[in-house]
Amino acid sequence: ARRRVSKELWQKLQSLIPEFIPSSKGGPRTRAVSDEDAFQGILYVLQTGIPWEDLPQSLGHGSGMTCWRRLRQWQAAGVWQRLHMAMLEHLRQDDQIDWARASIDGSQFQAPGGQETGANPTDRGKLGCKRHIVVDARGIPLVVLVSAANRHDSMWFEKCLDALPAVKGLKGRPRRRPAKLHADKGYDYKRCRDYLKRRGITSRIARKGIESSKRLGKHRWVVERTHGWFAGFGKLRIRFERQLQTHQALLLLAAAIICSRFFVNGRVS
């Protein structure tokens, strides 16, 4: 059974969708499939993982290709990025983002081919990708990026932290930096520690051969759990989209959905 998505998420998305402008060369004056129906079709594919062309038209969401095109159009217009940011701002308005500490981690998954894929060293050299995320102390996804599977986690350390958004929602300046950052031994490099020091962030990176994983897991389990939430979306377990932007659109929508669960329930159910 598919998990229900809050009406709040659709209301946020609806306000971000660009107005439909009919072609001056002729053609339909209105969309044959409404934006809401297309969005529901996108959600169905994201949650179930079925191929786009197999989306049942009996559901009333239009064809899978119509939903796929709408997903790409909205990605090109920056809609999914703004939707994720809108949900983060909504959470901060309720003071639900915990900036006391953040965690960073990467997770590999299969990708038969396409942009930003590479030989996965942990899967007999099969093509794959790596999802890099930064989460707050509760597991709310703040950053979601994608690289080839053969890129080391530490190579994307600065890029992930530079991508941390300045989240508005409360009085004063938008908050962007956590007080402390937790990371595993894959980030145990002087370059990473120096980066955090320059930005006034306390480093809590595991040291190779010194600290046990059990001790570090006291706080870092939240980022592993968030990776599990992303893997709960059927379309994200294996990347079949050859173009990176299409897969990134699905990741951002999934991140917004995860944020919406915090807003609706005060926690992820």
Coordinates of C-alpha atoms in Angstrom, one line a residue:
A1 CA 0.0 0.0 0.0
R2 CA 1.2 3.5 -0.8
R3 CA 1.8 5.9 2.0
R4 CA -0.5 9.0 1.9
V5 CA 1.0 12.3 1.1
S6 CA -0.2 15.4 3.0
K7 CA -2.4 18.0 1.3
E8 CA 0.1 20.5 2.7
L9 CA 2.7 19.2 0.2
W10 CA 0.3 19.6 -2.8
Q11 CA -0.6 23.1 -1.7
K12 CA 3.0 24.1 -1.5
L13 CA 3.7 22.6 -4.9
Q14 CA 0.7 24.2 -6.5
S15 CA 2.0 27.7 -5.6
L16 CA 5.3 26.9 -7.2
I17 CA 4.2 25.5 -10.6
P18 CA 4.7 27.9 -13.5
E19 CA 1.6 29.0 -15.3
F20 CA 0.7 27.1 -18.4
I21 CA 1.3 29.2 -21.5
P22 CA -0.3 27.9 -24.7
S23 CA 1.9 27.7 -27.8
S24 CA 1.7 30.7 -30.2
K25 CA 1.9 28.2 -33.1
G26 CA -1.4 26.6 -32.1
G27 CA -2.3 23.5 -30.1
P28 CA -4.3 23.0 -26.9
R29 CA -5.3 26.0 -24.9
T30 CA -5.3 24.1 -21.6
R31 CA -3.5 21.0 -20.3
A32 CA -5.2 17.7 -21.1
V33 CA -4.0 16.4 -17.7
S34 CA -4.3 18.7 -14.7
D35 CA -1.2 19.4 -12.7
E36 CA -2.7 17.7 -9.6
D37 CA -3.4 14.5 -11.6
A38 CA 0.1 14.5 -13.1
F39 CA 1.5 15.0 -9.6
Q40 CA -0.5 12.0 -8.3
G41 CA 0.9 10.0 -11.2
I42 CA 4.4 11.0 -10.4
L43 CA 3.9 10.0 -6.7
Y44 CA 2.5 6.6 -7.8
V45 CA 5.6 5.9 -9.9
L46 CA 8.0 7.2 -7.2
Q47 CA 6.4 5.1 -4.4
T48 CA 5.9 1.9 -6.4
G49 CA 8.9 1.9 -8.6
I50 CA 7.0 0.8 -11.8
P51 CA 8.3 1.9 -15.2
W52 CA 6.7 5.1 -16.4
E53 CA 5.1 3.5 -19.4
D54 CA 3.3 1.0 -17.0
L55 CA 1.4 3.6 -15.1
P56 CA -2.3 2.4 -15.2
Q57 CA -4.4 5.1 -17.0
S58 CA -7.4 3.7 -15.2
L59 CA -6.1 5.6 -12.1
G60 CA -7.0 8.9 -13.9
H61 CA -3.4 10.4 -13.7
G62 CA -2.9 10.4 -17.5
S63 CA -0.2 8.4 -19.2
G64 CA 3.1 7.7 -17.7
M65 CA 4.9 9.7 -20.3
T66 CA 2.8 12.7 -19.6
C67 CA 3.7 12.5 -15.9
W68 CA 7.4 11.9 -16.8
R69 CA 7.4 15.0 -19.0
R70 CA 5.7 17.1 -16.3
L71 CA 8.4 15.9 -13.8
R72 CA 11.2 17.1 -16.1
Q73 CA 9.5 20.4 -17.0
W74 CA 9.1 21.2 -13.3
Q75 CA 12.7 20.2 -12.6
A76 CA 13.9 22.5 -15.4
A77 CA 11.9 25.3 -13.8
G78 CA 13.5 24.6 -10.4
V79 CA 10.1 23.6 -8.8
W80 CA 11.4 20.5 -6.9
Q81 CA 14.3 22.4 -5.3
R82 CA 11.9 25.2 -4.2
L83 CA 9.4 22.6 -2.9
H84 CA 12.1 21.0 -0.7
M85 CA 13.1 24.4 0.6
A86 CA 9.5 25.4 1.2
M87 CA 9.0 22.3 3.4
L88 CA 12.2 23.1 5.3
E89 CA 11.1 26.6 5.9
H90 CA 7.7 25.4 7.1
L91 CA 9.5 23.1 9.6
R92 CA 11.7 25.9 10.9
Q93 CA 8.6 28.0 11.4
D94 CA 7.5 25.4 13.9
D95 CA 11.1 25.2 15.3
Q96 CA 11.3 21.5 14.3
I97 CA 14.8 21.6 12.6
D98 CA 17.5 20.7 15.2
W99 CA 20.7 22.5 14.3
A100 CA 22.5 21.2 17.4
R101 CA 24.2 18.6 15.2
A102 CA 24.1 17.3 11.7
S103 CA 25.3 14.1 10.0
I104 CA 26.7 13.4 6.6
D105 CA 26.9 10.1 4.8
G106 CA 26.8 8.4 1.4
S107 CA 24.9 5.3 0.2
Q108 CA 25.5 3.3 -2.9
F109 CA 22.8 1.9 -5.2
Q110 CA 22.6 0.3 -8.6
A111 CA 22.3 2.3 -11.8
P112 CA 22.4 0.4 -15.1
G113 CA 23.8 3.4 -16.9
G114 CA 23.6 7.2 -17.5
Q115 CA 25.1 10.4 -16.2
E116 CA 27.1 10.3 -13.0
T117 CA 27.5 6.5 -12.8
G118 CA 30.6 4.4 -12.2
A119 CA 31.9 1.0 -11.2
N120 CA 30.8 0.2 -7.7
P121 CA 33.8 -1.2 -5.8
T122 CA 31.5 -2.9 -3.3
D123 CA 29.3 -4.6 -6.0
R124 CA 31.8 -6.5 -8.3
G125 CA 32.4 -3.4 -10.4
K126 CA 28.7 -3.0 -11.5
L127 CA 27.6 0.4 -12.6
G128 CA 26.1 2.4 -9.7
C129 CA 25.5 5.7 -8.1
K130 CA 26.0 7.2 -4.6
R131 CA 23.5 9.3 -2.8
H132 CA 25.1 11.9 -0.5
I133 CA 22.9 13.4 2.2
V134 CA 23.2 15.8 5.1
V135 CA 20.5 15.6 7.8
D136 CA 19.8 17.4 11.0
A137 CA 19.7 15.8 14.5
R138 CA 16.3 14.3 13.8
G139 CA 17.1 13.0 10.3
I140 CA 15.4 15.7 8.3
P141 CA 17.2 15.8 4.9
L142 CA 18.8 19.2 4.3
V143 CA 21.0 18.3 1.3
V144 CA 20.6 15.5 -1.3
L145 CA 23.3 15.1 -4.0
V146 CA 24.3 12.3 -6.4
S147 CA 27.7 11.1 -7.6
A148 CA 29.1 8.1 -9.4
A149 CA 29.6 5.0 -7.1
N150 CA 33.3 5.1 -7.5
R151 CA 33.7 8.5 -6.0
H152 CA 34.9 8.5 -2.4
D153 CA 32.6 10.0 0.2
S154 CA 35.3 12.5 1.3
M155 CA 35.5 13.9 -2.3
W156 CA 32.0 15.3 -1.9
F157 CA 32.4 16.5 1.7
E158 CA 32.8 20.2 0.9
K159 CA 30.3 20.1 -1.9
C160 CA 27.6 18.7 0.3
L161 CA 28.2 21.2 3.1
D162 CA 28.4 24.2 0.7
A163 CA 25.0 23.1 -0.5
L164 CA 23.4 23.5 2.9
P165 CA 20.5 25.9 2.4
A166 CA 19.9 29.1 4.4
V167 CA 16.6 28.2 5.9
K168 CA 14.2 31.0 6.9
G169 CA 11.2 30.7 9.1
L170 CA 12.1 32.4 12.4
K171 CA 13.1 35.9 13.4
G172 CA 16.6 36.8 12.6
R173 CA 19.0 35.7 10.0
P174 CA 18.3 32.4 8.1
R175 CA 20.1 29.4 9.8
R176 CA 22.5 27.5 7.6
R177 CA 25.2 25.9 9.7
P178 CA 24.8 23.2 12.4
A179 CA 26.8 23.5 15.6
K180 CA 28.4 20.1 15.2
L181 CA 28.8 17.6 12.3
H182 CA 29.0 13.8 12.8
A183 CA 30.7 11.7 10.1
D184 CA 32.1 8.2 9.8
K185 CA 35.8 7.2 9.2
G186 CA 35.4 7.8 5.4
Y187 CA 35.7 11.5 6.1
D188 CA 38.7 11.2 8.5
Y189 CA 41.0 13.6 6.6
K190 CA 42.7 16.8 7.7
R191 CA 41.1 18.7 4.8
C192 CA 37.6 17.9 6.1
R193 CA 38.4 18.9 9.6
D194 CA 40.0 22.1 8.5
Y195 CA 36.9 22.9 6.4
L196 CA 34.7 22.6 9.5
K197 CA 37.1 24.7 11.6
R198 CA 37.1 27.5 9.2
R199 CA 33.3 27.6 9.4
G200 CA 33.0 27.4 13.1
I201 CA 31.5 23.9 13.1
T202 CA 32.6 21.4 15.7
S203 CA 34.1 18.3 14.1
R204 CA 32.9 15.0 15.2
I205 CA 34.5 12.8 12.6
A206 CA 35.5 9.2 13.5
R207 CA 39.2 8.6 13.7
K208 CA 40.5 5.5 12.0
G209 CA 41.8 2.9 14.5
I210 CA 40.9 4.9 17.5
E211 CA 37.1 5.2 18.0
S212 CA 34.7 2.3 17.8
S213 CA 31.6 2.3 15.6
K214 CA 29.4 1.6 18.6
R215 CA 30.3 4.8 20.3
L216 CA 29.8 6.9 17.1
G217 CA 26.5 5.2 16.3
K218 CA 24.9 7.0 19.3
H219 CA 24.1 10.0 17.1
R220 CA 24.9 8.9 13.5
W221 CA 22.1 6.3 13.3
V222 CA 19.7 9.1 12.2
V223 CA 21.5 9.5 8.8
E224 CA 21.4 5.8 8.2
R225 CA 17.7 5.8 9.0
T226 CA 17.1 8.7 6.5
H227 CA 18.9 6.6 3.8
G228 CA 16.4 3.9 4.6
W229 CA 13.5 6.3 4.1
F230 CA 14.9 7.2 0.7
A231 CA 15.2 3.5 -0.2
G232 CA 11.6 3.0 0.9
F233 CA 10.6 4.8 -2.4
G234 CA 10.5 2.0 -5.0
K235 CA 11.8 4.3 -7.8
L236 CA 15.0 5.2 -5.8
R237 CA 16.2 1.7 -5.0
I238 CA 17.6 1.2 -8.5
R239 CA 18.2 4.3 -10.7
F240 CA 16.8 3.6 -14.2
E241 CA 16.7 7.3 -15.3
R242 CA 19.8 7.8 -17.5
Q243 CA 19.6 11.6 -17.2
L244 CA 20.9 12.9 -13.8
Q245 CA 18.4 15.7 -13.6
T246 CA 15.4 13.3 -13.8
H247 CA 16.8 11.2 -10.9
Q248 CA 17.6 14.4 -9.0
A249 CA 14.0 15.5 -9.4
L250 CA 12.7 12.3 -7.8
L251 CA 15.2 12.6 -5.0
L252 CA 14.1 16.2 -4.2
L253 CA 10.4 15.2 -4.3
A254 CA 11.2 12.3 -1.9
A255 CA 13.1 14.7 0.4
A256 CA 10.1 17.0 0.4
I257 CA 7.8 14.1 1.3
I258 CA 10.0 13.0 4.2
C259 CA 9.9 16.6 5.4
S260 CA 6.1 16.7 5.2
R261 CA 5.9 13.6 7.4
F262 CA 7.7 15.6 10.2
F263 CA 5.3 18.5 9.7
V264 CA 2.1 16.4 9.8
N265 CA 3.0 14.1 12.7
G266 CA 5.7 16.0 14.6
R267 CA 7.8 12.9 13.7
V268 CA 8.1 10.3 10.9
S269 CA 5.4 7.7 11.3

